[in-house]
Structures are given as structure tokens and as C-alpha cells.
CSV table of N, CA and C in Angstrom, one decimal:
chain,number,residue,atom,x,y,z
A,1,MET,N,28.8,-54.1,-39.2
A,1,MET,CA,28.0,-53.2,-38.9
A,1,MET,C,27.6,-52.9,-37.5
A,2,GLN,N,27.6,-51.8,-36.4
A,2,GLN,CA,27.6,-51.8,-35.1
A,2,GLN,C,25.8,-51.6,-35.0
A,3,MET,N,25.3,-52.3,-35.0
A,3,MET,CA,23.7,-52.9,-35.1
A,3,MET,C,22.7,-52.6,-33.5
A,4,ARG,N,24.1,-52.4,-32.5
A,4,ARG,CA,23.4,-52.1,-31.0
A,4,ARG,C,23.2,-50.1,-31.6
A,5,GLU,N,24.5,-49.6,-32.0
A,5,GLU,CA,23.9,-48.4,-32.2
A,5,GLU,C,23.2,-47.9,-33.4
A,6,ALA,N,22.8,-49.0,-34.1
A,6,ALA,CA,21.8,-48.3,-35.4
A,6,ALA,C,20.7,-49.0,-34.6
A,7,GLY,N,20.3,-49.8,-33.6
A,7,GLY,CA,19.3,-49.8,-32.7
A,7,GLY,C,18.9,-49.3,-31.8
A,8,PHE,N,19.6,-48.2,-31.5
A,8,PHE,CA,19.6,-47.4,-30.5
A,8,PHE,C,18.9,-46.3,-31.1
A,9,GLN,N,19.2,-45.9,-32.3
A,9,GLN,CA,19.0,-44.9,-33.1
A,9,GLN,C,17.6,-44.8,-33.7
A,10,LEU,N,18.0,-46.3,-34.0
A,10,LEU,CA,16.1,-46.1,-34.7
A,10,LEU,C,15.4,-46.6,-33.6
A,11,ASP,N,15.6,-46.3,-32.6
A,11,ASP,CA,14.7,-46.5,-30.9
A,11,ASP,C,14.0,-45.0,-31.0
A,12,ARG,N,15.3,-44.3,-31.5
A,12,ARG,CA,14.9,-42.7,-30.9
A,12,ARG,C,14.2,-42.6,-32.1
A,13,VAL,N,14.1,-42.9,-32.7
A,13,VAL,CA,12.9,-42.6,-33.8
A,13,VAL,C,11.7,-42.5,-33.5
A,14,GLN,N,11.8,-43.9,-33.0
A,14,GLN,CA,10.4,-44.7,-32.8
A,14,GLN,C,9.5,-44.1,-31.7
A,15,ASN,N,10.4,-43.6,-30.7
A,15,ASN,CA,10.5,-42.1,-29.5
A,15,ASN,C,9.7,-41.1,-29.9
A,16,ASP,N,9.7,-41.2,-31.1
A,16,ASP,CA,9.7,-39.4,-31.8
A,16,ASP,C,10.6,-38.0,-31.3
A,17,LEU,N,12.2,-39.4,-31.9
A,17,LEU,CA,13.1,-38.1,-31.1
A,17,LEU,C,14.0,-38.5,-32.5
A,18,ASP,N,15.0,-37.3,-32.9
A,18,ASP,CA,15.9,-37.6,-34.0
A,18,ASP,C,16.6,-38.3,-33.9
A,19,PRO,N,17.3,-39.0,-34.3
A,19,PRO,CA,18.7,-39.8,-34.4
A,19,PRO,C,20.0,-38.7,-34.0
A,20,MET,N,21.0,-39.1,-33.9
A,20,MET,CA,22.0,-38.1,-33.3
A,20,MET,C,23.0,-37.5,-34.3
A,21,ASP,N,23.1,-38.2,-35.8
A,21,ASP,CA,23.3,-37.9,-37.3
A,21,ASP,C,22.9,-38.1,-38.3
A,22,TRP,N,21.8,-37.4,-39.0
A,22,TRP,CA,20.9,-37.8,-39.7
A,22,TRP,C,20.6,-35.9,-40.9
A,23,LYS,N,20.4,-37.4,-42.2
A,23,LYS,CA,20.0,-36.0,-43.0
A,23,LYS,C,19.3,-36.7,-43.9
A,24,PRO,N,18.4,-35.6,-44.3
A,24,PRO,CA,17.2,-36.2,-45.3
A,24,PRO,C,17.6,-36.3,-46.7
A,25,ILE,N,16.9,-37.4,-47.4
A,25,ILE,CA,17.8,-37.8,-48.8
A,25,ILE,C,16.5,-38.0,-49.4
A,26,LYS,N,16.4,-36.2,-49.8
A,26,LYS,CA,15.3,-36.5,-51.2
A,26,LYS,C,15.2,-36.9,-52.3
A,27,SER,N,16.5,-37.4,-53.1
A,27,SER,CA,16.4,-38.0,-53.8
A,27,SER,C,15.6,-39.7,-54.0
A,28,ILE,N,15.5,-40.0,-53.0
A,28,ILE,CA,14.7,-41.1,-52.8
A,28,ILE,C,13.7,-40.7,-52.9
A,29,GLY,N,12.7,-40.3,-51.7
A,29,GLY,CA,11.6,-40.2,-51.4
A,29,GLY,C,11.6,-38.4,-50.1
A,30,VAL,N,10.0,-38.3,-50.2
A,30,VAL,CA,10.2,-37.5,-48.4
A,30,VAL,C,9.5,-38.4,-47.6
A,31,GLY,N,10.7,-37.7,-46.8
A,31,GLY,CA,10.9,-37.8,-45.3
A,31,GLY,C,11.3,-39.4,-45.2
A,32,VAL,N,12.6,-39.5,-46.3
A,32,VAL,CA,13.3,-41.0,-46.2
A,32,VAL,C,14.2,-40.0,-46.1
A,33,ARG,N,15.0,-40.3,-44.9
A,33,ARG,CA,16.5,-40.2,-44.1
A,33,ARG,C,17.3,-40.8,-43.9
A,34,GLU,N,18.4,-40.6,-43.4
A,34,GLU,CA,19.7,-41.4,-43.2
A,34,GLU,C,20.4,-41.5,-42.2
A,35,VAL,N,20.8,-42.1,-41.6
A,35,VAL,CA,21.4,-42.0,-40.3
A,35,VAL,C,22.9,-42.4,-40.5
A,36,LEU,N,24.1,-42.1,-40.0
A,36,LEU,CA,24.9,-41.5,-39.9
A,36,LEU,C,25.6,-42.7,-38.8
A,37,ILE,N,26.6,-43.6,-38.4
A,37,ILE,CA,26.8,-43.8,-37.5
A,37,ILE,C,28.8,-44.1,-37.5
A,38,ARG,N,29.3,-43.6,-37.3
A,38,ARG,CA,30.6,-43.7,-37.6
A,38,ARG,C,31.0,-44.9,-36.7
A,39,CYS,N,32.5,-45.8,-37.6
A,39,CYS,CA,32.9,-47.4,-37.5
A,39,CYS,C,33.9,-47.0,-37.2
A,40,VAL,N,34.7,-47.8,-36.5
A,40,VAL,CA,36.3,-47.7,-36.5
A,40,VAL,C,36.6,-47.6,-38.5
A,41,ASP,N,36.2,-49.0,-38.8
A,41,ASP,CA,36.0,-49.2,-39.8
A,41,ASP,C,35.7,-48.2,-41.5
A,42,GLY,N,35.3,-47.4,-41.0
A,42,GLY,CA,34.2,-46.9,-41.9
A,42,GLY,C,33.1,-46.3,-41.3
A,43,ALA,N,32.2,-45.8,-42.4
A,43,ALA,CA,30.9,-45.4,-41.9
A,43,ALA,C,29.5,-45.9,-41.9
A,44,CYS,N,28.4,-46.5,-40.9
A,44,CYS,CA,27.3,-47.6,-41.1
A,44,CYS,C,26.4,-46.4,-41.6
A,45,ARG,N,25.1,-47.4,-42.2
A,45,ARG,CA,24.7,-46.1,-43.2
A,45,ARG,C,23.4,-47.0,-43.0
A,46,VAL,N,22.1,-46.5,-42.2
A,46,VAL,CA,20.9,-46.8,-41.8
A,46,VAL,C,19.8,-46.1,-42.7
A,47,ILE,N,19.3,-46.2,-44.4
A,47,ILE,CA,18.1,-45.2,-44.6
A,47,ILE,C,16.7,-46.3,-44.3
A,48,TYR,N,16.4,-44.9,-43.7
A,48,TYR,CA,14.7,-45.4,-43.3
A,48,TYR,C,13.5,-44.2,-44.1
A,49,THR,N,12.2,-44.9,-43.7
A,49,THR,CA,11.4,-44.0,-44.5
A,49,THR,C,10.5,-43.3,-43.0
A,50,ALA,N,10.0,-42.5,-42.7
A,50,ALA,CA,9.3,-41.5,-41.7
A,50,ALA,C,8.3,-42.6,-41.0
A,51,LYS,N,8.5,-42.6,-39.5
A,51,LYS,CA,7.4,-43.4,-39.3
A,51,LYS,C,5.8,-43.3,-40.0
A,52,ILE,N,5.7,-44.7,-39.4
A,52,ILE,CA,4.0,-45.0,-39.8
A,52,ILE,C,3.2,-45.5,-38.5
A,53,GLY,N,3.3,-44.9,-38.3
A,53,GLY,CA,2.1,-45.3,-36.6
A,53,GLY,C,3.3,-45.6,-35.2
A,54,ASP,N,3.7,-46.8,-35.0
A,54,ASP,CA,4.6,-47.5,-34.4
A,54,ASP,C,5.5,-47.9,-34.9
A,55,ALA,N,5.6,-48.0,-36.6
A,55,ALA,CA,6.8,-49.0,-37.2
A,55,ALA,C,7.7,-47.8,-38.1
A,56,VAL,N,8.8,-47.9,-38.0
A,56,VAL,CA,9.9,-47.5,-38.9
A,56,VAL,C,10.1,-48.1,-39.4
A,57,TYR,N,10.4,-47.9,-41.1
A,57,TYR,CA,10.6,-48.7,-41.8
A,57,TYR,C,11.9,-48.7,-42.6
A,58,VAL,N,12.7,-49.7,-42.4
A,58,VAL,CA,14.0,-49.4,-43.0
A,58,VAL,C,14.8,-49.9,-44.4
A,59,LEU,N,14.4,-49.0,-45.3
A,59,LEU,CA,14.7,-49.1,-46.7
A,59,LEU,C,16.1,-50.0,-46.9
A,60,HIS,N,17.2,-49.8,-46.1
A,60,HIS,CA,18.5,-50.1,-46.4
A,60,HIS,C,19.9,-50.1,-45.2
A,61,THR,N,20.8,-51.0,-45.0
A,61,THR,CA,21.6,-50.9,-44.3
A,61,THR,C,22.8,-51.0,-44.9
A,62,PHE,N,23.8,-50.6,-45.0
A,62,PHE,CA,24.8,-51.0,-45.8
A,62,PHE,C,26.2,-50.0,-44.5
A,63,GLN,N,27.6,-50.6,-45.2
A,63,GLN,CA,28.9,-50.2,-44.6
A,63,GLN,C,29.5,-49.4,-46.0
A,64,LYS,N,30.0,-48.0,-45.2
A,64,LYS,CA,30.8,-47.6,-46.3
A,64,LYS,C,32.0,-47.7,-46.1
A,65,LYS,N,33.0,-47.8,-46.8
A,65,LYS,CA,34.6,-48.1,-46.3
A,65,LYS,C,34.9,-47.3,-46.4
A,66,ASP,N,35.9,-46.6,-45.9
A,66,ASP,CA,36.6,-45.3,-46.7
A,66,ASP,C,37.9,-45.8,-47.7
A,67,SER,N,38.2,-44.6,-48.4
A,67,SER,CA,38.6,-45.4,-49.8
A,67,SER,C,40.2,-45.4,-49.2
A,68,ALA,N,41.1,-45.2,-48.3
A,68,ALA,CA,41.8,-45.3,-47.6
A,68,ALA,C,41.8,-46.7,-47.5
A,69,ASN,N,41.1,-47.8,-47.3
A,69,ASN,CA,40.9,-49.0,-46.8
A,69,ASN,C,40.9,-50.1,-48.7
A,70,ILE,N,40.8,-49.3,-49.0
A,70,ILE,CA,40.2,-50.2,-50.1
A,70,ILE,C,41.4,-50.8,-50.5
């Protein structure tokens, strides 16, 4: 995963800005968002819950492989 980019996007959240590419994940819960980070070999995802105070709670990170690469 491109950890530097993920860190940059989470820093945006901590500073009350939206990540550059995100969508709500209502099936997990209210306030849960997924950040999409495009990588050379697929897409990296960071799923986090809404900011509480100064903290952003990351629930899960993973790399989704392109079906052509499997």
C-alpha cells in the first residue's frame, strides 16, 4: 500500500478536510468512510470512522487487486 499517500489523506481528515477520493460506507455504520488510493498494481483502500476529537479511528486497510492481475 502506498502508506505515504494514506497518511496524507488521513492528515486531511484530522485537519477537518475531506480526503481527495472517498465514499460513505453506510453498510458498516454512520460516519464510516472509505478512502480510495490508486496504486500501480490495484487500488488501496482505507476504511475509517468519523473523527472523534483529534483522533481518526482506522478500521481496516487493504489492497484490492485488479482482476486482470489475479
